[in-house]
CSV table of C-alpha atoms in Angstrom, one decimal:
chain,number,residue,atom,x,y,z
A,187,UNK,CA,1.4,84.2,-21.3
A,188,UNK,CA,0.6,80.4,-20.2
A,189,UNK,CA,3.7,79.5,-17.5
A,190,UNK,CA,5.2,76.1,-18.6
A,191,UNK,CA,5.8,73.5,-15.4
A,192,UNK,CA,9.5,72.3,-15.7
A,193,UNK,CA,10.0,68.5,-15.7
A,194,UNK,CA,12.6,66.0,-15.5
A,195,UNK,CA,14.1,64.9,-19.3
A,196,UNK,CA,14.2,61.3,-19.6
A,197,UNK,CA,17.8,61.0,-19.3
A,198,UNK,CA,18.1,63.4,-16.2
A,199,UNK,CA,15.7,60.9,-14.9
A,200,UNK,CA,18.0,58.1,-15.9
A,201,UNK,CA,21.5,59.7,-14.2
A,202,UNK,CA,19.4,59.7,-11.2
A,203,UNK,CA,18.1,56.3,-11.2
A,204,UNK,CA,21.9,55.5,-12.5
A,205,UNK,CA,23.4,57.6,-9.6
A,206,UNK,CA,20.9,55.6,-6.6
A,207,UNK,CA,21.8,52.6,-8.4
A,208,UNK,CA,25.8,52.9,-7.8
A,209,UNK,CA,24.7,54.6,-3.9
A,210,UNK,CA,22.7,51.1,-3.1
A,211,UNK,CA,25.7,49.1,-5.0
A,212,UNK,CA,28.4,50.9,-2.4
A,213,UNK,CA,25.9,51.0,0.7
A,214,UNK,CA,25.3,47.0,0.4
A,215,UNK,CA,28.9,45.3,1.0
A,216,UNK,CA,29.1,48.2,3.8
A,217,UNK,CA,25.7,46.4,5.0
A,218,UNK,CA,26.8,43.0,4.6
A,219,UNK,CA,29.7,43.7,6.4
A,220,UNK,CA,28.5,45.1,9.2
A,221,UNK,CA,26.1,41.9,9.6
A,222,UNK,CA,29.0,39.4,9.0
A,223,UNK,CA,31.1,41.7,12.0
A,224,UNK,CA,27.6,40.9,14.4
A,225,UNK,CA,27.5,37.3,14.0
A,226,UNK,CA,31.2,36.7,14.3
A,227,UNK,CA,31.4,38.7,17.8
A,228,UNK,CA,28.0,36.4,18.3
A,229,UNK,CA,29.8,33.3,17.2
A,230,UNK,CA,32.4,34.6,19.8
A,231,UNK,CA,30.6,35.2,22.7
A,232,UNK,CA,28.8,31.4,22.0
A,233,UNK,CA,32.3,29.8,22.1
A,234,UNK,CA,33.6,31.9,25.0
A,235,UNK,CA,30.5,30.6,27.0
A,236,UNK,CA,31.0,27.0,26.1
A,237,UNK,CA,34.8,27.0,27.1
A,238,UNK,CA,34.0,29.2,30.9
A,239,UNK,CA,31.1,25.9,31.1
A,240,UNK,CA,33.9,23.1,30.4
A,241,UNK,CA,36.0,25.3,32.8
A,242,UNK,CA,33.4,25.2,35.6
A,243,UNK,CA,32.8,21.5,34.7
A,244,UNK,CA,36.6,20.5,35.6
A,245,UNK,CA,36.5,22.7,38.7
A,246,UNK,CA,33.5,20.5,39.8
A,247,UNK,CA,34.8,16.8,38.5
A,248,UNK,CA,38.8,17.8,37.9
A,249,UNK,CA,38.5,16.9,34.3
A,250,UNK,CA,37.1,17.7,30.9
A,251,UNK,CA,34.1,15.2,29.8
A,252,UNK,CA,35.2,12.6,27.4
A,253,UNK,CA,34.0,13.4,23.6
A,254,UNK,CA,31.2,10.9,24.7
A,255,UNK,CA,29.6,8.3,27.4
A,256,UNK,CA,29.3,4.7,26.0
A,257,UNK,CA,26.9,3.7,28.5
A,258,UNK,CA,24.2,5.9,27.6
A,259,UNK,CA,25.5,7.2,23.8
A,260,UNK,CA,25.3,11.0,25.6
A,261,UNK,CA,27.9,13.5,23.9
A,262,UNK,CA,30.0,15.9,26.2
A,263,UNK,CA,27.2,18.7,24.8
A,264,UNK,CA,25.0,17.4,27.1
A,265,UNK,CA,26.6,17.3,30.7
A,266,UNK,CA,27.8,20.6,30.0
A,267,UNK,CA,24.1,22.2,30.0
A,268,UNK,CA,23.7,22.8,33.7
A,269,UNK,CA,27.2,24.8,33.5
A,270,UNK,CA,25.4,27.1,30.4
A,271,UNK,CA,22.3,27.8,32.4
A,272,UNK,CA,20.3,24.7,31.2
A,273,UNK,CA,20.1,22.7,34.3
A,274,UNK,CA,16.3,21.9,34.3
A,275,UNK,CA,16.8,20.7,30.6
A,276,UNK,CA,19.5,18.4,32.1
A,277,UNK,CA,17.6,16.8,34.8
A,278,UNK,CA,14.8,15.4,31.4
A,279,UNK,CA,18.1,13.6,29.9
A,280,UNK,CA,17.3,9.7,30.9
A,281,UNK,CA,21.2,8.9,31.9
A,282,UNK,CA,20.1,5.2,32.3
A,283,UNK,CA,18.6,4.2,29.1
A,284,UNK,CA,21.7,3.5,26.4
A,285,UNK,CA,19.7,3.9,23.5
A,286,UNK,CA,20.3,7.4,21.2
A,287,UNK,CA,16.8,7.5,20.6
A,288,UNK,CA,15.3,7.0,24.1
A,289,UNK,CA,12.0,9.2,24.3
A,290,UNK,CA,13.3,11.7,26.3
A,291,UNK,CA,17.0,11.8,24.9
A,292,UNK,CA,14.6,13.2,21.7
A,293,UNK,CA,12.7,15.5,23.6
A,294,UNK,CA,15.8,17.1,25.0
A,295,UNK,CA,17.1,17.4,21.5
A,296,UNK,CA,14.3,18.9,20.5
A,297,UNK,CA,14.7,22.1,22.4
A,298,UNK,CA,17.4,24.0,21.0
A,299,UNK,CA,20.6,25.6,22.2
A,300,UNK,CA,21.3,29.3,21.2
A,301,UNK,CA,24.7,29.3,22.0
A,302,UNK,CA,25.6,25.5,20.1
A,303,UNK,CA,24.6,27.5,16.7
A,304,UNK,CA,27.0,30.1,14.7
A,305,UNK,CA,24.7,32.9,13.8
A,306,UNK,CA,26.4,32.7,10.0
A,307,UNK,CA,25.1,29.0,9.3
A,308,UNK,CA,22.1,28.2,7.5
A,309,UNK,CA,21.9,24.4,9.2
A,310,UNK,CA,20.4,24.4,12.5
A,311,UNK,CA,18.7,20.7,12.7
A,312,UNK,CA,19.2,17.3,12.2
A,313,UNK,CA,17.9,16.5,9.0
A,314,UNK,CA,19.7,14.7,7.2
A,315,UNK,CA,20.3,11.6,9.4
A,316,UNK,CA,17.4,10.0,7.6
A,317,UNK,CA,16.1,7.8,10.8
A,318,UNK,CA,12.2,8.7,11.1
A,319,UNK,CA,11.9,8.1,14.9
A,320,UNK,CA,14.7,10.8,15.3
A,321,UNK,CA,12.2,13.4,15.2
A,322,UNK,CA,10.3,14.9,18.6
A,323,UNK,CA,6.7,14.6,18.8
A,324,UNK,CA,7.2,11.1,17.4
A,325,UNK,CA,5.4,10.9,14.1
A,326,UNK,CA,6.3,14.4,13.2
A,327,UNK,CA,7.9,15.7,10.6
A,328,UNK,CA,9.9,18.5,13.0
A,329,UNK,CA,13.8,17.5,13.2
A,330,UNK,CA,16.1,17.9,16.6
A,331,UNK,CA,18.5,20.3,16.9
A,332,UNK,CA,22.1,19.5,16.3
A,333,UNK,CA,25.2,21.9,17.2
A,334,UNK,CA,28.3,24.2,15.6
A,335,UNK,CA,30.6,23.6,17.7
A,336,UNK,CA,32.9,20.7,18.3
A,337,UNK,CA,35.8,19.3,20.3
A,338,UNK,CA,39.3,18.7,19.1
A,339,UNK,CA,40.3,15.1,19.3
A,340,UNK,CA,43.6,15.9,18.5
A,341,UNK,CA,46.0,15.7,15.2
A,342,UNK,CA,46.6,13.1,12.4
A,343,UNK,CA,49.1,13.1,10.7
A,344,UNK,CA,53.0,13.8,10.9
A,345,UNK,CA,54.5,16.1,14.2
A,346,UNK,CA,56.9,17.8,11.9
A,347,UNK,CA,58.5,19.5,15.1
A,348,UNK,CA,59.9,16.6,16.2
A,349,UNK,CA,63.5,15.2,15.2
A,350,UNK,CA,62.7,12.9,13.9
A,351,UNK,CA,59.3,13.2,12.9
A,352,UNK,CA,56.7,11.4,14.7
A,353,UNK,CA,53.6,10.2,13.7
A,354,UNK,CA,50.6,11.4,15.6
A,355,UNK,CA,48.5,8.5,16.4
A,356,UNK,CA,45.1,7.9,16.4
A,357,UNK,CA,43.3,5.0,18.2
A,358,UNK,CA,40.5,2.3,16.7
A,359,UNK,CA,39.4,0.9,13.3
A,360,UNK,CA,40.1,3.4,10.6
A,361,UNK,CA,38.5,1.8,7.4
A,362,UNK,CA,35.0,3.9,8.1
A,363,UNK,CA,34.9,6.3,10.6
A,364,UNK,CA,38.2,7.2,11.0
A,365,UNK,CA,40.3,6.6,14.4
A,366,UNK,CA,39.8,8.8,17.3
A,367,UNK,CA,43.2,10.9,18.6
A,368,UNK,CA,44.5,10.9,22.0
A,369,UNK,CA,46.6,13.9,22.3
A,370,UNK,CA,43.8,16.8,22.2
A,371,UNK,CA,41.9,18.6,24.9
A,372,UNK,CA,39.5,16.3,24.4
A,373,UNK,CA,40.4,12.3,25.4
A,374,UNK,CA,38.1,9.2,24.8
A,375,UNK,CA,37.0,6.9,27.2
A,376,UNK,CA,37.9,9.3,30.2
A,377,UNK,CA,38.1,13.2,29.4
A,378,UNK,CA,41.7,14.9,31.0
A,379,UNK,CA,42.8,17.2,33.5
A,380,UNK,CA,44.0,20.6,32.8
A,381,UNK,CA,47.3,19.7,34.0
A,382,UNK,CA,47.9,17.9,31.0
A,383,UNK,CA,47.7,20.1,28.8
A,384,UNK,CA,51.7,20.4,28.5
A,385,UNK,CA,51.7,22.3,26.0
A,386,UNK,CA,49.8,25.1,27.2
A,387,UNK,CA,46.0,26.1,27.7
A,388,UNK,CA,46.5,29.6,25.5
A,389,UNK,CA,48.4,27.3,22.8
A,390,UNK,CA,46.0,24.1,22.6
A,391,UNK,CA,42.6,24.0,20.5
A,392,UNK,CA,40.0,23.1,22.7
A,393,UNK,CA,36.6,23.7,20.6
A,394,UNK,CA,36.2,25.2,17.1
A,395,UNK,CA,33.0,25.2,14.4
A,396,UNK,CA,32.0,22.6,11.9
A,397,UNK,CA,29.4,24.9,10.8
A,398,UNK,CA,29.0,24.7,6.7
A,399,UNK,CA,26.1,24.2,4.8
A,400,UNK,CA,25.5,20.6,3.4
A,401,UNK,CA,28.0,18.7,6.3
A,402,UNK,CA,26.6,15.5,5.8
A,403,UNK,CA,27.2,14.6,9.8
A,404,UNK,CA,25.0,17.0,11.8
A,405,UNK,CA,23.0,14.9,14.1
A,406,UNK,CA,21.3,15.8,17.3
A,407,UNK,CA,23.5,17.3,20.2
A,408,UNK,CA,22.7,15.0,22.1
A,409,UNK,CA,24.2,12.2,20.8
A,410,UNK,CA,28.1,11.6,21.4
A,411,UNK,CA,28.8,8.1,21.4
A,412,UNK,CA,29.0,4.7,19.1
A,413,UNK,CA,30.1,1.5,18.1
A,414,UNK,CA,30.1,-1.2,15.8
A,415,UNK,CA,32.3,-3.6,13.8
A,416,UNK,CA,33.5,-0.5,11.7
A,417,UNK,CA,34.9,1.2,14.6
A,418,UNK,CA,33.8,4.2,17.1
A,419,UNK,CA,32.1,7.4,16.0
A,420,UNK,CA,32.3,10.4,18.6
A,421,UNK,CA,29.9,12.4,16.5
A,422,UNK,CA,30.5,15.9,18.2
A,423,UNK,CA,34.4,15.8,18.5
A,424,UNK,CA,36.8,15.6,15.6
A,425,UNK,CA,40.2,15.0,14.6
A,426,UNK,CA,42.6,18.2,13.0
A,427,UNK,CA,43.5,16.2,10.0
A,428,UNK,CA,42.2,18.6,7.4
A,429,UNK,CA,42.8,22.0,6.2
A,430,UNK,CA,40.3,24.9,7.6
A,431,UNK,CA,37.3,25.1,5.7
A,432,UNK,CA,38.2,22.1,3.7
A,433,UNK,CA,34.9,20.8,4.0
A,434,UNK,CA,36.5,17.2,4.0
A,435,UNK,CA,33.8,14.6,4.8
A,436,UNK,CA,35.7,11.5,3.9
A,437,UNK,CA,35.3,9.8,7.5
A,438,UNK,CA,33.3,10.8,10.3
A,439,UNK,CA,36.1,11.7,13.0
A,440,UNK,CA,38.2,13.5,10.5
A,441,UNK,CA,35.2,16.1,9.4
A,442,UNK,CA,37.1,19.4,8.9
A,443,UNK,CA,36.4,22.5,11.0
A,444,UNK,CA,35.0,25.1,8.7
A,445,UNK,CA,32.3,27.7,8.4
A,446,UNK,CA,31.1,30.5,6.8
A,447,UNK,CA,33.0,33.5,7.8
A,448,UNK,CA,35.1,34.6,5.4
A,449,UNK,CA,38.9,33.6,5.9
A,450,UNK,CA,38.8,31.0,8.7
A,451,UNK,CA,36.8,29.9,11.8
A,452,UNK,CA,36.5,30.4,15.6
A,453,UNK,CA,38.5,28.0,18.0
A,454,UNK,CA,38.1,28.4,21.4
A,455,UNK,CA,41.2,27.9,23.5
A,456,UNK,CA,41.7,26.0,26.8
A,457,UNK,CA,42.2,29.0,28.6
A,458,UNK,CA,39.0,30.3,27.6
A,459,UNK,CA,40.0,32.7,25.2
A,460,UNK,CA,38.9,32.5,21.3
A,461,UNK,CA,40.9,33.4,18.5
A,462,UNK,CA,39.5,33.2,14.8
A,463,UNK,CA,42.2,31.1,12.6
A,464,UNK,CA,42.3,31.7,9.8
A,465,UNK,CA,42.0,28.8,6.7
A,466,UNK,CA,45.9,29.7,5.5
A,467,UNK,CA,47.3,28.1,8.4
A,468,UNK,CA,50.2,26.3,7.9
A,469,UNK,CA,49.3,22.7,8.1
A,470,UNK,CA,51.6,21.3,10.9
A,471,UNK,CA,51.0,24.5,13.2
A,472,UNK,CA,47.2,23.6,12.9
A,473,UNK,CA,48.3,20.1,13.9
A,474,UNK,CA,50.7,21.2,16.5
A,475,UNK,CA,48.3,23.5,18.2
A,476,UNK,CA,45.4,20.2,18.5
A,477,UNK,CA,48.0,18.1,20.3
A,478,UNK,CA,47.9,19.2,24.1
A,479,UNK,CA,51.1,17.5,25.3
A,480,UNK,CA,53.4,17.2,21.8
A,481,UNK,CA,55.8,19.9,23.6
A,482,UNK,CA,55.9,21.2,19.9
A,483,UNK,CA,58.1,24.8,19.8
A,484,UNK,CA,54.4,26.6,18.4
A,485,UNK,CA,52.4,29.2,19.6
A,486,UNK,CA,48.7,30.7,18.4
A,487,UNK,CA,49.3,32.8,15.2
């Protein structure tokens, strides 16, 4: 008698596909989350490193930089390279020419910066700024880098912890690019000390991430500084004004922090530490924990 090879049915074949289907469905957010858990302690490690360079830059000159340097248009990203490991890149910055897009202020911003990106953005140049000499060779179609991570100017808006209320202030013309505050870690024209941070270096925001797709505002790193009849623009600094993740671009200085981690972003803190806040912060605490001396009664959620 002929033997007769056994073979799958149709629908046994179909509850199998069916079953690897639902094993790939439940395996995938397990995936994904695993990769999300990567770049955040990435993200981490990037901020941490920025904040021990601004700490070894104040041991050297007894003060944070300023958001920016009017006489040359630099941004506070650049003098902290030779306190991440990038002297050599440094030295090719041309301190003495006070034009954004000096040759070599382009061919610095053309090399990139690991630890200035968030691992979890898709946005890693400055494209958008529309000004065809911004790009390094000249003539070429390849952008310059910009960065993730920005300083806290300080809060606008209302210190509700204060009897009576005060208003935090912000200084310069406000009908464009919004005014630049006074009371963060961060302090235009001069940069501060650590000992003014009254309100304590584990309780003060000192750099967080503006790190969504389609911000309008990335430019090159490089550049930190301008002016003109609308008022001053400290492109790589920014005002708490805005909710988390807000993605507010209505002036320039009051760009929300935000990016794509689910929930919140990283802030550095002027201790060093880094906390990830999340986007359902209370509004005034947010506030409160930008201003370094408001000697409001808060503390880091």
């Amino acid at each position: 008698m002929a033997s007769h090879r056994k073979a799958f049915t149709l629908v046994e074949l179909l509850v199998v596909i069916a079953i690897i289907g639902i094993l790939i469905a439940l395996l995938l957010p397990a995936v994904q989350a695993a990769r999300e858990a990567a770049r955040r302690s990435q993200c981490t490690n990037n901020l941490k490193q920025i904040a021990l360079g601004l700490l070894n830059y104040h041991q050297t000159h007894n003060r944070f930089p300023p958001p920016g340097f009017s006489s040359n248009q630099a941004s506070w990203l650049v003098v902290l390279l030779p306190f991440i490991e990038q002297k050599p890149l440094f030295d090719q910055f041309n301190f003495k020419q006070g034009n954004y897009l000096d040759a070599d202020k382009i061919r610095v911003a053309a090399t990139a910066i690991p630890i200035y990106f968030c691992p979890s953005s898709t946005e890693e140049t400055d494209r958008r700024s529309g000004y065809a000499s911004e790009v390094y060779p000249p003539g070429s179609s390849t952008r310059v880098y910009t960065a993730h991570y920005f300083g806290v100017l300080g809060p606008n808006g209302t210190n509700n912890y204060l009897n009576p209320p005060a208003a935090y202030k912000c200084n310069g013309l406000t009908e464009t690019f919004g005014g630049y505050c006074s009371q963060g870690a961060f302090f235009y024209p001069s940069g501060v000390d650590i000992a003014s941070v009254r309100d304590g270096s584990s309780n003060t925001l000192f750099v967080g991430e503006i790190a969504w797709p389609d911000m309008p505002y990335y430019r090159a790193y490089t550049r930190g500084y301008f002016t003109d009849n609308r008022g001053t623009l400290l492109l790589f600094t920014k005002n708490v004004q805005y909710p988390i993740n807000s993605r507010n671009t209505t002036t320039w200085n009051n760009t929300s922090f935000g990016s794509l981690h689910p929930g919140g972003v990283h802030f550095a803190l002027v201790d060093g530490s880094v906390r990830f806040v999340t986007q359902y912060i209370e509004q005034n605490v947010y506030m409160a924990l930008a201003s370094r001396n408001g000697d409001e009664a808060v503390t880091m959620p």
